[in-house]
């Protein structure tokens, strides 16, 4: 048993969808979330900078004595996981690796779609990691650069979002994929719109959900469950507390949890 | 007569709409444009940082011996103009001040709309500057945060853009404004969509156009016209040359000009 909190970090507020999945499967755990909203997005930054930011955040979480770190950020998961595993003493889970295995379990025809930000798609991480596990896999990647701004403005079930989603996603239906990865923390918030457009037979993979399930397994294996009987507390730290999108994402947490939002200063971890 | 180039700077590529207006009224001038695409947007940064970035760029332009500097960036115009005028020896025009006078000339009923990014609208600069000149003026400001991403994705005459524009702009029709300021360098690119929605009697103010006209007056007054008979050359420097939106904006220059795109390193001006 271990009552210490779980740490979750992201480059911004998108990782709150991962936090949400974690609270569903681990409702009694305290969670510390930190979003680097002052320096978001990380996707177009150099590896060196992403290392630096990730280590600062890991130090921030270590200081708060977390028992587990979840990297909710796709960029940090792709770039900084090996470094963090080497440098940080607490166990770490990233948002990409468990989803890769999930895709391989789900696809029958080995035709997989991946949608993400332009940076995620251009980096080729998902394609590379999927094909490393199964060379015969066909990966169809599509960048959907307008999804993040539309979601951050709260246009979830909006006609404009659907029109744009159709242009992005209809080409995937021609490719006869049977599995689609939502390779951006924001996208689960428009899963309904995505499902309307994509062939109904296609199975969606939400890496946040997959990671949350993996986290339960790891916590069980290491006997790290908290003894708490009531709901855990959630603390949200942002490096720029003035973030407009927090309101949008806060709604998804649904006020079931006591949420504190605080400003974090990462410079001292330099 | 003076054959030196004119310098135009912006935090990103949006200022190319200002460059376009300048090339229309001053086709024989050489122009150096620099967009700080590596650090865009500036709108949410501290004054101190905006001073630093603006001075770096002014040094970059001074080194290239420009005869005039045009600040195409709304943020830098609002924040750094007095500082730059003090520190830089070449004459400077910003994109806000001439447009303020233009608004006062155009409005008859003293009811003025201002649309811009969330940062520009929240800063209150336009409202404050307009009311400084005429206290009785009623200013109706609306943030249109999705316009920049939509424009940078090339969705100029797109149904989704029109749907979103209707939601932003229809409230202005109820306010009975007679003048509307496009207080963002990107917005002239969707002027057609905006005109479709806004009452046809409303006069649009495009600060880039106003500034270009003011520039002609200033150049005439100071006898700084070039002697060139052929079209001037345009050099575009970006601090991150990988910018996706440059393609979109490049189209608006329409290949009439010889355009060179180069990467600028501003760190050496620290």
Short mmCIF file of C-alpha atoms in Angstrom, two decimals:
data_model
loop_
_atom_site.label_atom_id
_atom_site.label_comp_id
_atom_site.label_asym_id
_atom_site.label_seq_id
_atom_site.Cartn_x
_atom_site.Cartn_y
_atom_site.Cartn_z
CA UNK A 1 0.00 0.00 0.00
CA UNK A 2 1.21 3.49 -0.80
CA UNK A 3 -0.67 6.74 -0.25
CA UNK A 4 1.70 8.96 -2.23
CA UNK A 5 0.22 10.71 -5.27
CA UNK A 6 0.56 9.77 -8.93
CA UNK A 7 2.19 12.43 -11.14
CA UNK A 8 0.93 13.12 -14.66
CA UNK A 9 2.58 15.62 -16.96
CA UNK A 10 1.86 17.16 -20.32
CA UNK A 11 3.09 20.08 -22.40
CA UNK A 12 -0.32 21.70 -21.90
CA UNK A 13 -3.89 20.97 -20.85
CA UNK A 14 -4.61 18.16 -23.35
CA UNK A 15 -3.24 15.59 -20.91
CA UNK A 16 -6.29 16.22 -18.71
CA UNK A 17 -8.04 13.63 -20.91
CA UNK A 18 -5.42 11.15 -19.66
CA UNK A 19 -5.97 12.35 -16.08
CA UNK A 20 -9.68 11.74 -16.63
CA UNK A 21 -9.10 8.13 -17.68
CA UNK A 22 -6.80 7.59 -14.69
CA UNK A 23 -9.40 8.94 -12.24
CA UNK A 24 -11.96 6.51 -13.69
CA UNK A 25 -9.85 3.43 -13.04
CA UNK A 26 -8.06 4.70 -9.91
CA UNK A 27 -10.64 6.92 -8.16
CA UNK A 28 -9.02 6.74 -4.72
CA UNK A 29 -5.59 7.96 -5.79
CA UNK A 30 -4.31 11.48 -5.23
CA UNK A 31 -3.03 12.92 -8.49
CA UNK A 32 -0.71 15.80 -9.28
CA UNK A 33 -1.02 17.03 -12.85
CA UNK A 34 1.39 19.52 -14.33
CA UNK A 35 0.87 21.18 -17.71
CA UNK A 36 3.60 23.35 -19.20
CA UNK A 37 1.14 25.86 -20.63
CA UNK A 38 3.76 28.63 -20.69
CA UNK A 39 5.85 26.71 -23.23
CA UNK A 40 3.21 24.68 -25.09
CA UNK A 41 3.42 23.24 -27.75
CA UNK A 42 6.58 21.16 -27.44
CA UNK A 43 6.09 19.39 -30.77
CA UNK A 44 8.24 21.73 -32.81
CA UNK A 45 11.10 21.98 -30.32
CA UNK A 46 14.52 20.35 -30.44
CA UNK A 47 15.21 17.09 -28.58
CA UNK A 48 17.60 18.91 -26.27
CA UNK A 49 14.89 21.35 -25.18
CA UNK A 50 12.34 18.56 -24.71
CA UNK A 51 14.87 16.71 -22.52
CA UNK A 52 15.38 19.83 -20.45
CA UNK A 53 11.65 20.56 -20.01
CA UNK A 54 10.86 16.92 -19.19
CA UNK A 55 13.62 16.72 -16.57
CA UNK A 56 12.46 19.98 -14.96
CA UNK A 57 8.96 18.56 -14.66
CA UNK A 58 10.21 15.20 -13.36
CA UNK A 59 12.15 17.08 -10.66
CA UNK A 60 9.04 19.08 -9.82
CA UNK A 61 7.05 15.86 -9.40
CA UNK A 62 9.85 14.06 -7.51
CA UNK A 63 9.92 16.92 -5.02
CA UNK A 64 6.22 16.23 -4.41
CA UNK A 65 7.07 12.57 -3.73
CA UNK A 66 4.98 10.92 -6.43
CA UNK A 67 4.99 7.13 -6.56
CA UNK A 68 4.51 6.93 -10.34
CA UNK A 69 4.95 9.29 -13.29
CA UNK A 70 2.69 9.19 -16.34
CA UNK A 71 3.90 11.08 -19.39
CA UNK A 72 0.68 12.23 -21.04
CA UNK A 73 2.52 14.29 -23.67
CA UNK A 74 2.98 12.56 -27.02
CA UNK A 75 6.12 14.53 -27.82
CA UNK A 76 7.81 13.78 -24.50
CA UNK A 77 6.71 10.13 -24.75
CA UNK A 78 8.37 9.82 -28.15
CA UNK A 79 11.52 11.74 -27.34
CA UNK A 80 12.32 11.72 -23.63
CA UNK A 81 11.13 8.35 -22.25
CA UNK A 82 14.53 6.53 -22.22
CA UNK A 83 16.26 9.56 -20.69
CA UNK A 84 13.63 9.95 -17.97
CA UNK A 85 13.72 6.24 -17.15
CA UNK A 86 17.47 6.56 -16.68
CA UNK A 87 17.41 9.73 -14.61
CA UNK A 88 14.27 9.39 -12.48
CA UNK A 89 13.94 6.90 -9.66
CA UNK A 90 10.14 6.46 -9.64
CA UNK A 91 8.51 4.16 -12.21
CA UNK A 92 7.34 5.81 -15.42
CA UNK A 93 4.66 5.05 -17.99
CA UNK A 94 4.33 6.89 -21.27
CA UNK A 95 1.27 7.44 -23.41
CA UNK A 96 2.62 5.89 -26.62
CA UNK A 97 4.08 2.45 -25.77
CA UNK A 98 0.92 0.83 -24.29
CA UNK A 99 -1.13 2.09 -27.25
CA UNK A 100 1.28 0.51 -29.73
CA UNK A 101 0.55 -2.90 -28.19
CA UNK A 102 -3.18 -2.12 -28.15
CA UNK A 103 -3.13 -1.37 -31.89
CA UNK A 104 -1.42 -4.68 -32.62
CA UNK A 105 -4.07 -6.51 -30.58
CA UNK A 106 -6.95 -4.74 -32.32
CA UNK A 107 -6.04 -4.70 -35.99
CA UNK A 108 -7.04 -7.73 -38.00
CA UNK A 109 -6.36 -6.50 -41.52
CA UNK A 110 -3.11 -4.74 -40.51
CA UNK A 111 -4.32 -1.42 -41.94
CA UNK A 112 -4.07 1.26 -39.27
CA UNK A 113 -4.88 4.97 -39.32
CA UNK A 114 -3.05 7.50 -37.12
CA UNK A 115 -4.31 11.04 -36.64
CA UNK A 116 -2.43 13.73 -34.73
CA UNK A 117 -1.01 17.23 -34.84
CA UNK A 118 1.19 18.15 -37.80
CA UNK A 119 4.24 17.83 -35.55
CA UNK A 120 3.31 14.34 -34.32
CA UNK A 121 2.54 13.08 -37.82
CA UNK A 122 5.63 14.65 -39.39
CA UNK A 123 7.84 13.14 -36.67
CA UNK A 124 6.82 9.70 -37.95
CA UNK A 125 7.05 8.25 -34.42
CA UNK A 126 3.83 6.23 -34.56
CA UNK A 127 4.55 4.82 -38.00
CA UNK A 128 8.08 3.86 -36.98
CA UNK A 129 7.11 2.32 -33.65
CA UNK A 130 4.20 0.37 -35.16
CA UNK A 131 6.28 -0.96 -38.02
CA UNK A 132 9.11 -1.90 -35.65
CA UNK A 133 6.68 -4.32 -34.02
CA UNK A 134 5.11 -5.56 -37.23
CA UNK A 135 6.73 -4.71 -40.55
CA UNK A 136 3.75 -5.80 -42.63
CA UNK A 137 1.51 -3.20 -41.01
CA UNK A 138 0.20 -0.47 -43.34
CA UNK A 139 0.06 2.86 -41.54
CA UNK A 140 -2.02 5.75 -42.92
CA UNK A 141 -1.19 8.97 -41.08
CA UNK A 142 -3.16 12.17 -41.34
CA UNK A 143 -2.31 15.49 -39.70
CA UNK A 144 -5.36 17.31 -38.34
CA UNK A 145 -3.83 20.66 -37.34
CA UNK A 146 -7.13 22.45 -36.71
CA UNK A 147 -8.50 19.96 -34.18
CA UNK A 148 -6.51 21.35 -31.23
CA UNK A 149 -7.55 24.99 -31.70
CA UNK A 150 -11.18 23.97 -32.34
CA UNK A 151 -11.23 21.80 -29.20
CA UNK A 152 -9.49 24.45 -27.09
CA UNK A 153 -12.23 26.88 -28.13
CA UNK A 154 -14.82 24.37 -26.91
CA UNK A 155 -16.28 23.55 -30.35
CA UNK A 156 -16.78 19.85 -29.59
CA UNK A 157 -20.12 19.17 -31.25
CA UNK A 158 -19.93 22.06 -33.63
CA UNK A 159 -20.87 22.06 -37.30
CA UNK A 160 -17.59 23.74 -38.26
CA UNK A 161 -15.61 21.02 -36.47
CA UNK A 162 -17.59 18.34 -38.27
CA UNK A 163 -17.03 19.93 -41.68
CA UNK A 164 -13.29 20.15 -41.07
CA UNK A 165 -13.19 16.62 -39.61
CA UNK A 166 -14.86 15.27 -42.75
CA UNK A 167 -12.14 16.77 -44.92
CA UNK A 168 -9.42 15.30 -42.74
CA UNK A 169 -10.92 11.87 -42.12
CA UNK A 170 -12.94 10.79 -45.15
CA UNK A 171 -9.76 9.83 -47.05
CA UNK A 172 -9.16 7.20 -44.33
CA UNK A 173 -12.40 5.40 -45.20
CA UNK A 174 -11.05 4.71 -48.69
CA UNK A 175 -7.95 3.13 -47.15
CA UNK A 176 -10.06 0.40 -45.46
CA UNK A 177 -8.35 0.76 -42.09
CA UNK A 178 -9.82 -1.28 -39.23
CA UNK A 179 -8.11 0.60 -36.36
CA UNK A 180 -7.60 4.32 -35.78
CA UNK A 181 -5.21 5.83 -33.22
CA UNK A 182 -6.18 9.18 -31.68
CA UNK A 183 -2.55 10.23 -31.38
CA UNK A 184 -3.22 13.53 -29.64
CA UNK A 185 -4.43 14.01 -26.07
CA UNK A 186 -7.13 16.44 -27.24
CA UNK A 187 -8.86 14.16 -29.73
CA UNK A 188 -10.89 11.96 -27.35
CA UNK A 189 -12.96 15.10 -26.73
CA UNK A 190 -14.28 14.92 -30.31
CA UNK A 191 -14.48 11.12 -30.49
CA UNK A 192 -18.22 11.39 -31.16
CA UNK A 193 -17.64 13.54 -34.24
CA UNK A 194 -14.83 11.26 -35.41
CA UNK A 195 -17.03 8.17 -35.05
CA UNK A 196 -19.76 9.81 -37.13
CA UNK A 197 -17.35 10.13 -40.05
CA UNK A 198 -15.18 7.02 -39.82
CA UNK A 199 -16.55 3.62 -40.92
CA UNK A 200 -18.43 2.13 -37.98
CA UNK A 201 -16.33 -1.03 -38.11
CA UNK A 202 -13.15 0.90 -37.31
CA UNK A 203 -11.97 0.50 -33.70
CA UNK A 204 -10.61 3.62 -32.05
CA UNK A 205 -7.51 3.51 -29.87
CA UNK A 206 -7.39 6.21 -27.20
CA UNK A 207 -3.81 6.08 -25.85
CA UNK A 208 -4.85 7.85 -22.64
CA UNK A 209 -7.32 5.09 -21.85
CA UNK A 210 -4.83 2.35 -22.71
CA UNK A 211 -2.20 3.98 -20.52
CA UNK A 212 -4.64 4.31 -17.60
CA UNK A 213 -5.39 0.57 -17.80
CA UNK A 214 -1.69 -0.22 -17.98
CA UNK A 215 -1.14 1.99 -14.95
CA UNK A 216 -3.61 -0.08 -12.91
CA UNK A 217 -1.70 -3.25 -13.82
CA UNK A 218 1.64 -1.69 -12.87
CA UNK A 219 0.31 -0.32 -9.58
CA UNK A 220 -1.16 -3.70 -8.75
CA UNK A 221 2.07 -5.49 -9.63
CA UNK A 222 4.09 -3.18 -7.41
CA UNK A 223 1.46 -3.11 -4.66
CA UNK A 224 1.20 0.67 -4.81
CA UNK A 225 -2.57 1.16 -4.35
CA UNK A 226 -3.56 3.82 -1.81
CA UNK A 227 -5.54 2.80 1.26
CA UNK A 228 -7.89 5.75 0.83
CA UNK A 229 -11.62 4.95 0.84
CA UNK A 230 -12.84 8.38 -0.32
CA UNK A 231 -12.14 9.95 -3.71
CA UNK A 232 -8.57 11.12 -4.20
CA UNK A 233 -7.61 14.78 -4.49
CA UNK A 234 -6.45 16.30 -7.73
CA UNK A 235 -3.96 19.14 -7.87
CA UNK A 236 -3.41 20.79 -11.22
CA UNK A 237 -0.30 22.87 -11.74
CA UNK A 238 0.14 25.00 -14.85
CA UNK A 239 3.27 26.96 -15.72
CA UNK A 240 1.10 29.76 -17.08
CA UNK A 241 -2.04 29.86 -14.98
CA UNK A 242 -3.76 32.24 -17.40
CA UNK A 243 -4.55 29.43 -19.79
CA UNK A 244 -7.89 29.91 -21.54
CA UNK A 245 -8.38 26.25 -22.41
CA UNK A 246 -8.36 25.13 -18.78
CA UNK A 247 -12.04 26.07 -18.51
CA UNK A 248 -12.90 23.82 -21.43
CA UNK A 249 -10.93 20.91 -20.03
CA UNK A 250 -12.08 21.48 -16.48
CA UNK A 251 -15.60 20.66 -17.56
CA UNK A 252 -14.55 17.16 -18.54
CA UNK A 253 -13.42 16.50 -14.97
CA UNK A 254 -17.02 17.24 -14.05
CA UNK A 255 -16.53 18.68 -10.55
CA UNK A 256 -16.53 15.21 -9.07
CA UNK A 257 -13.07 15.87 -7.76
CA UNK A 258 -11.64 18.57 -5.58
CA UNK A 259 -9.40 20.33 -8.08
CA UNK A 260 -6.84 22.94 -7.08
CA UNK A 261 -5.19 24.91 -9.86
CA UNK A 262 -1.84 26.47 -9.07
CA UNK A 263 0.97 28.17 -10.92
CA UNK A 264 4.25 26.27 -11.09
CA UNK A 265 7.67 27.85 -11.53
CA UNK A 266 10.01 25.45 -13.29
CA UNK A 267 13.00 27.75 -13.64
CA UNK A 268 14.38 26.73 -10.28
CA UNK A 269 14.92 23.20 -11.58
CA UNK A 270 17.40 24.38 -14.19
CA UNK B 1 16.42 59.82 -53.56
CA UNK B 2 17.47 56.79 -51.59
CA UNK B 3 17.91 53.25 -52.91
CA UNK B 4 18.21 51.55 -49.53
CA UNK B 5 15.53 48.97 -48.68
CA UNK B 6 12.51 49.38 -46.44
CA UNK B 7 12.39 47.00 -43.45
CA UNK B 8 9.14 45.40 -42.30
CA UNK B 9 8.91 43.17 -39.28
CA UNK B 10 6.32 40.95 -37.66
CA UNK B 11 6.17 38.22 -35.04
CA UNK B 12 5.25 35.78 -37.81
CA UNK B 13 4.02 35.60 -41.38
CA UNK B 14 0.81 37.63 -40.93
CA UNK B 15 2.71 40.85 -41.65
CA UNK B 16 3.06 39.72 -45.25
CA UNK B 17 -0.38 41.28 -45.77
CA UNK B 18 1.25 44.58 -44.77
CA UNK B 19 4.16 43.87 -47.12
CA UNK B 20 1.61 43.26 -49.86
CA UNK B 21 -0.01 46.67 -49.32
CA UNK B 22 3.43 48.34 -49.29
CA UNK B 23 4.41 46.69 -52.59
CA UNK B 24 1.20 48.00 -54.18
CA UNK B 25 1.89 51.63 -53.34
CA UNK B 26 5.70 51.46 -53.53
CA UNK B 27 6.41 48.88 -56.27
CA UNK B 28 9.95 50.09 -56.99
CA UNK B 29 11.25 49.78 -53.45
CA UNK B 30 13.43 46.93 -52.22
CA UNK B 31 11.92 45.43 -49.09
CA UNK B 32 13.37 43.26 -46.34
CA UNK B 33 10.73 41.43 -44.34
CA UNK B 34 11.55 39.56 -41.17
CA UNK B 35 9.07 37.31 -39.36
CA UNK B 36 9.97 35.81 -36.00
CA UNK B 37 8.29 32.49 -36.76
CA UNK B 38 10.44 30.64 -34.20
CA UNK B 39 8.94 32.66 -31.35
CA UNK B 40 5.47 33.51 -32.67
CA UNK B 41 3.03 34.50 -31.16
CA UNK B 42 4.30 37.45 -29.15
CA UNK B 43 0.85 38.44 -27.86
CA UNK B 44 1.04 36.51 -24.61
CA UNK B 45 4.61 37.51 -23.72
CA UNK B 46 5.83 40.05 -21.18
CA UNK B 47 6.71 43.62 -22.19
CA UNK B 48 10.34 42.97 -21.33
CA UNK B 49 10.51 40.05 -23.78
CA UNK B 50 8.72 42.00 -26.51
CA UNK B 51 11.25 44.85 -26.05
CA UNK B 52 14.10 42.38 -26.38
CA UNK B 53 12.72 40.68 -29.49
CA UNK B 54 11.87 44.02 -31.15
CA UNK B 55 15.34 45.42 -30.51
CA UNK B 56 16.99 42.28 -31.87
CA UNK B 57 14.98 42.63 -35.05
CA UNK B 58 15.65 46.36 -35.33
CA UNK B 59 19.39 45.60 -35.05
CA UNK B 60 19.04 42.93 -37.73
CA UNK B 61 17.35 45.46 -40.05
CA UNK B 62 19.77 48.28 -39.18
CA UNK B 63 22.67 46.01 -40.16
CA UNK B 64 21.01 45.67 -43.57
CA UNK B 65 20.89 49.48 -43.82
CA UNK B 66 17.16 49.98 -44.17
CA UNK B 67 15.92 53.54 -44.67
CA UNK B 68 12.61 52.99 -42.88
CA UNK B 69 11.19 50.42 -40.47
CA UNK B 70 7.55 49.37 -40.51
CA UNK B 71 6.29 47.44 -37.48
CA UNK B 72 3.65 45.14 -38.94
CA UNK B 73 3.13 43.32 -35.62
CA UNK B 74 0.18 44.55 -33.56
CA UNK B 75 1.77 43.48 -30.28
CA UNK B 76 5.08 45.21 -30.98
CA UNK B 77 3.21 48.30 -32.25
CA UNK B 78 1.29 48.54 -28.99
CA UNK B 79 4.16 47.77 -26.66
CA UNK B 80 7.53 48.63 -28.18
CA UNK B 81 7.01 51.68 -30.44
CA UNK B 82 8.25 54.39 -28.02
CA UNK B 83 11.29 52.30 -27.08
CA UNK B 84 12.20 51.59 -30.71
CA UNK B 85 11.79 55.26 -31.66
CA UNK B 86 14.23 56.15 -28.89
CA UNK B 87 16.80 53.45 -29.67
CA UNK B 88 16.75 53.20 -33.45
CA UNK B 89 18.07 55.90 -35.75
CA UNK B 90 15.97 55.20 -38.85
CA UNK B 91 12.38 56.49 -39.01
CA UNK B 92 9.70 54.06 -37.83
CA UNK B 93 6.02 53.57 -38.59
CA UNK B 94 3.78 51.21 -36.68
CA UNK B 95 0.62 49.47 -37.82
CA UNK B 96 -1.69 50.81 -35.11
CA UNK B 97 -1.27 54.59 -34.94
CA UNK B 98 -2.22 55.43 -38.57
CA UNK B 99 -5.28 53.18 -38.31
CA UNK B 100 -6.48 54.98 -35.17
CA UNK B 101 -6.64 58.22 -37.17
CA UNK B 102 -8.33 56.40 -40.07
CA UNK B 103 -11.08 55.12 -37.75
CA UNK B 104 -11.75 58.63 -36.45
CA UNK B 105 -12.05 59.90 -40.03
CA UNK B 106 -14.42 57.10 -41.05
CA UNK B 107 -16.87 56.75 -38.21
CA UNK B 108 -19.91 58.98 -38.28
CA UNK B 109 -22.00 57.45 -35.50
CA UNK B 110 -18.95 56.92 -33.24
CA UNK B 111 -19.73 53.21 -32.87
CA UNK B 112 -16.66 51.18 -33.81
CA UNK B 113 -15.99 47.44 -33.85
CA UNK B 114 -12.54 45.95 -33.31
CA UNK B 115 -11.76 42.30 -34.05
CA UNK B 116 -8.45 40.64 -33.26
CA UNK B 117 -6.76 37.74 -31.51
CA UNK B 118 -7.70 37.06 -27.89
CA UNK B 119 -4.39 38.61 -26.80
CA UNK B 120 -4.94 41.82 -28.80
CA UNK B 121 -8.51 42.23 -27.58
CA UNK B 122 -7.67 41.42 -23.94
CA UNK B 123 -4.80 43.92 -23.98
CA UNK B 124 -7.39 46.66 -24.57
CA UNK B 125 -4.89 48.64 -26.67
CA UNK B 126 -7.28 49.58 -29.46
CA UNK B 127 -10.08 50.58 -27.12
CA UNK B 128 -7.70 52.69 -25.03
CA UNK B 129 -6.02 54.38 -27.99
CA UNK B 130 -9.32 55.11 -29.70
CA UNK B 131 -10.92 56.53 -26.59
CA UNK B 132 -7.83 58.65 -25.85
CA UNK B 133 -8.54 60.43 -29.11
CA UNK B 134 -12.30 60.63 -28.70
CA UNK B 135 -13.84 59.77 -25.33
CA UNK B 136 -17.40 59.60 -26.69
CA UNK B 137 -16.49 56.75 -29.01
CA UNK B 138 -18.21 53.42 -28.29
CA UNK B 139 -15.85 50.53 -28.95
CA UNK B 140 -17.16 46.97 -29.37
CA UNK B 141 -14.29 44.47 -29.27
CA UNK B 142 -14.57 40.83 -30.22
CA UNK B 143 -11.82 38.22 -29.99
CA UNK B 144 -11.80 35.83 -32.94
CA UNK B 145 -9.20 33.27 -31.79
CA UNK B 146 -9.90 30.71 -34.52
CA UNK B 147 -9.33 33.05 -37.47
CA UNK B 148 -5.52 32.80 -37.36
CA UNK B 149 -5.37 28.97 -37.36
CA UNK B 150 -8.08 28.78 -40.05
CA UNK B 151 -6.23 31.28 -42.24
CA UNK B 152 -2.85 29.64 -41.68
CA UNK B 153 -4.40 26.37 -42.88
CA UNK B 154 -5.52 28.15 -46.06
CA UNK B 155 -9.27 27.96 -45.34
CA UNK B 156 -10.03 31.42 -46.77
CA UNK B 157 -13.31 30.82 -48.56
CA UNK B 158 -14.24 27.76 -46.59
CA UNK B 159 -17.66 26.92 -45.22
CA UNK B 160 -16.22 26.15 -41.77
CA UNK B 161 -14.55 29.58 -41.66
CA UNK B 162 -17.83 31.25 -42.60
CA UNK B 163 -19.78 29.36 -39.91
CA UNK B 164 -17.28 30.37 -37.25
CA UNK B 165 -17.10 33.96 -38.57
CA UNK B 166 -20.90 34.24 -38.28
CA UNK B 167 -20.76 33.30 -34.63
CA UNK B 168 -18.03 35.82 -33.94
CA UNK B 169 -19.35 38.71 -36.02
CA UNK B 170 -23.14 38.65 -36.05
CA UNK B 171 -23.29 40.20 -32.55
CA UNK B 172 -21.58 43.28 -34.05
CA UNK B 173 -24.52 43.87 -36.41
CA UNK B 174 -26.81 44.37 -33.41
CA UNK B 175 -24.42 47.01 -32.06
CA UNK B 176 -24.99 49.23 -35.13
CA UNK B 177 -21.30 49.93 -35.67
CA UNK B 178 -20.41 51.88 -38.82
CA UNK B 179 -16.66 51.07 -38.83
CA UNK B 180 -14.81 47.82 -38.20
CA UNK B 181 -11.07 47.50 -37.55
CA UNK B 182 -9.34 44.30 -38.70
CA UNK B 183 -6.88 44.43 -35.81
CA UNK B 184 -4.86 41.40 -36.86
CA UNK B 185 -2.51 41.16 -39.82
CA UNK B 186 -4.13 37.88 -40.94
CA UNK B 187 -7.70 39.12 -41.21
CA UNK B 188 -7.51 40.98 -44.56
CA UNK B 189 -7.16 37.51 -46.10
CA UNK B 190 -10.75 36.72 -45.10
CA UNK B 191 -12.14 40.22 -45.73
CA UNK B 192 -14.56 38.75 -48.29
CA UNK B 193 -16.08 36.39 -45.71
CA UNK B 194 -16.22 39.19 -43.14
CA UNK B 195 -18.00 41.51 -45.59
CA UNK B 196 -20.60 38.83 -46.31
CA UNK B 197 -21.57 38.78 -42.64
CA UNK B 198 -21.17 42.38 -41.50
CA UNK B 199 -23.80 45.01 -42.49
CA UNK B 200 -22.89 46.33 -45.91
CA UNK B 201 -22.83 49.92 -44.65
CA UNK B 202 -19.96 49.16 -42.27
CA UNK B 203 -16.60 50.45 -43.46
CA UNK B 204 -13.61 48.18 -42.88
CA UNK B 205 -10.28 49.55 -41.69
CA UNK B 206 -7.28 47.47 -42.72
CA UNK B 207 -4.38 48.85 -40.66
CA UNK B 208 -1.82 47.39 -43.09
CA UNK B 209 -3.32 49.39 -45.95
CA UNK B 210 -3.52 52.57 -43.87
CA UNK B 211 0.09 52.16 -42.78
CA UNK B 212 1.24 51.60 -46.37
CA UNK B 213 -0.42 54.87 -47.43
CA UNK B 214 1.13 56.69 -44.48
CA UNK B 215 4.50 55.24 -45.47
CA UNK B 216 4.21 56.79 -48.94
CA UNK B 217 3.54 60.20 -47.35
CA UNK B 218 6.51 59.85 -45.01
CA UNK B 219 8.85 58.71 -47.78
CA UNK B 220 7.73 61.59 -49.95
CA UNK B 221 8.17 64.10 -47.13
CA UNK B 222 11.70 62.86 -46.46
CA UNK B 223 12.55 62.46 -50.15
CA UNK B 224 13.43 58.79 -49.68
CA UNK B 225 11.97 57.31 -52.89
CA UNK B 226 14.25 54.92 -54.76
CA UNK B 227 15.35 55.78 -58.29
CA UNK B 228 14.65 52.25 -59.47
CA UNK B 229 12.47 51.91 -62.58
CA UNK B 230 11.93 48.13 -62.36
CA UNK B 231 10.08 46.30 -59.58
CA UNK B 232 11.89 46.18 -56.27
CA UNK B 233 13.26 42.98 -54.78
CA UNK B 234 11.75 41.35 -51.75
CA UNK B 235 13.80 39.41 -49.25
CA UNK B 236 11.91 37.44 -46.62
CA UNK B 237 13.74 36.31 -43.51
CA UNK B 238 12.14 33.92 -41.05
CA UNK B 239 13.64 32.86 -37.73
CA UNK B 240 12.26 29.37 -38.28
CA UNK B 241 12.35 28.67 -41.98
CA UNK B 242 10.22 25.53 -41.60
CA UNK B 243 7.06 27.58 -41.28
CA UNK B 244 4.06 25.87 -42.84
CA UNK B 245 2.02 29.04 -43.26
CA UNK B 246 4.59 30.67 -45.52
CA UNK B 247 3.15 28.75 -48.47
CA UNK B 248 -0.29 30.15 -47.80
CA UNK B 249 0.98 33.69 -47.48
CA UNK B 250 3.37 33.39 -50.37
CA UNK B 251 0.42 32.96 -52.68
CA UNK B 252 -0.83 36.42 -51.79
CA UNK B 253 2.38 37.94 -53.11
CA UNK B 254 1.42 36.31 -56.39
CA UNK B 255 4.90 35.67 -57.84
CA UNK B 256 5.06 39.19 -59.22
CA UNK B 257 8.11 39.77 -57.11
CA UNK B 258 11.41 38.02 -56.86
CA UNK B 259 11.13 36.61 -53.34
CA UNK B 260 14.06 35.08 -51.47
CA UNK B 261 13.30 33.25 -48.23
CA UNK B 262 16.14 32.89 -45.75
CA UNK B 263 16.65 31.84 -42.19
CA UNK B 264 17.66 34.58 -39.74
CA UNK B 265 19.58 34.04 -36.53
CA UNK B 266 18.68 36.70 -34.00
CA UNK B 267 20.66 35.34 -31.06
CA UNK B 268 23.77 37.24 -32.05
CA UNK B 269 21.94 40.53 -31.40
CA UNK B 270 21.51 39.70 -27.71
#
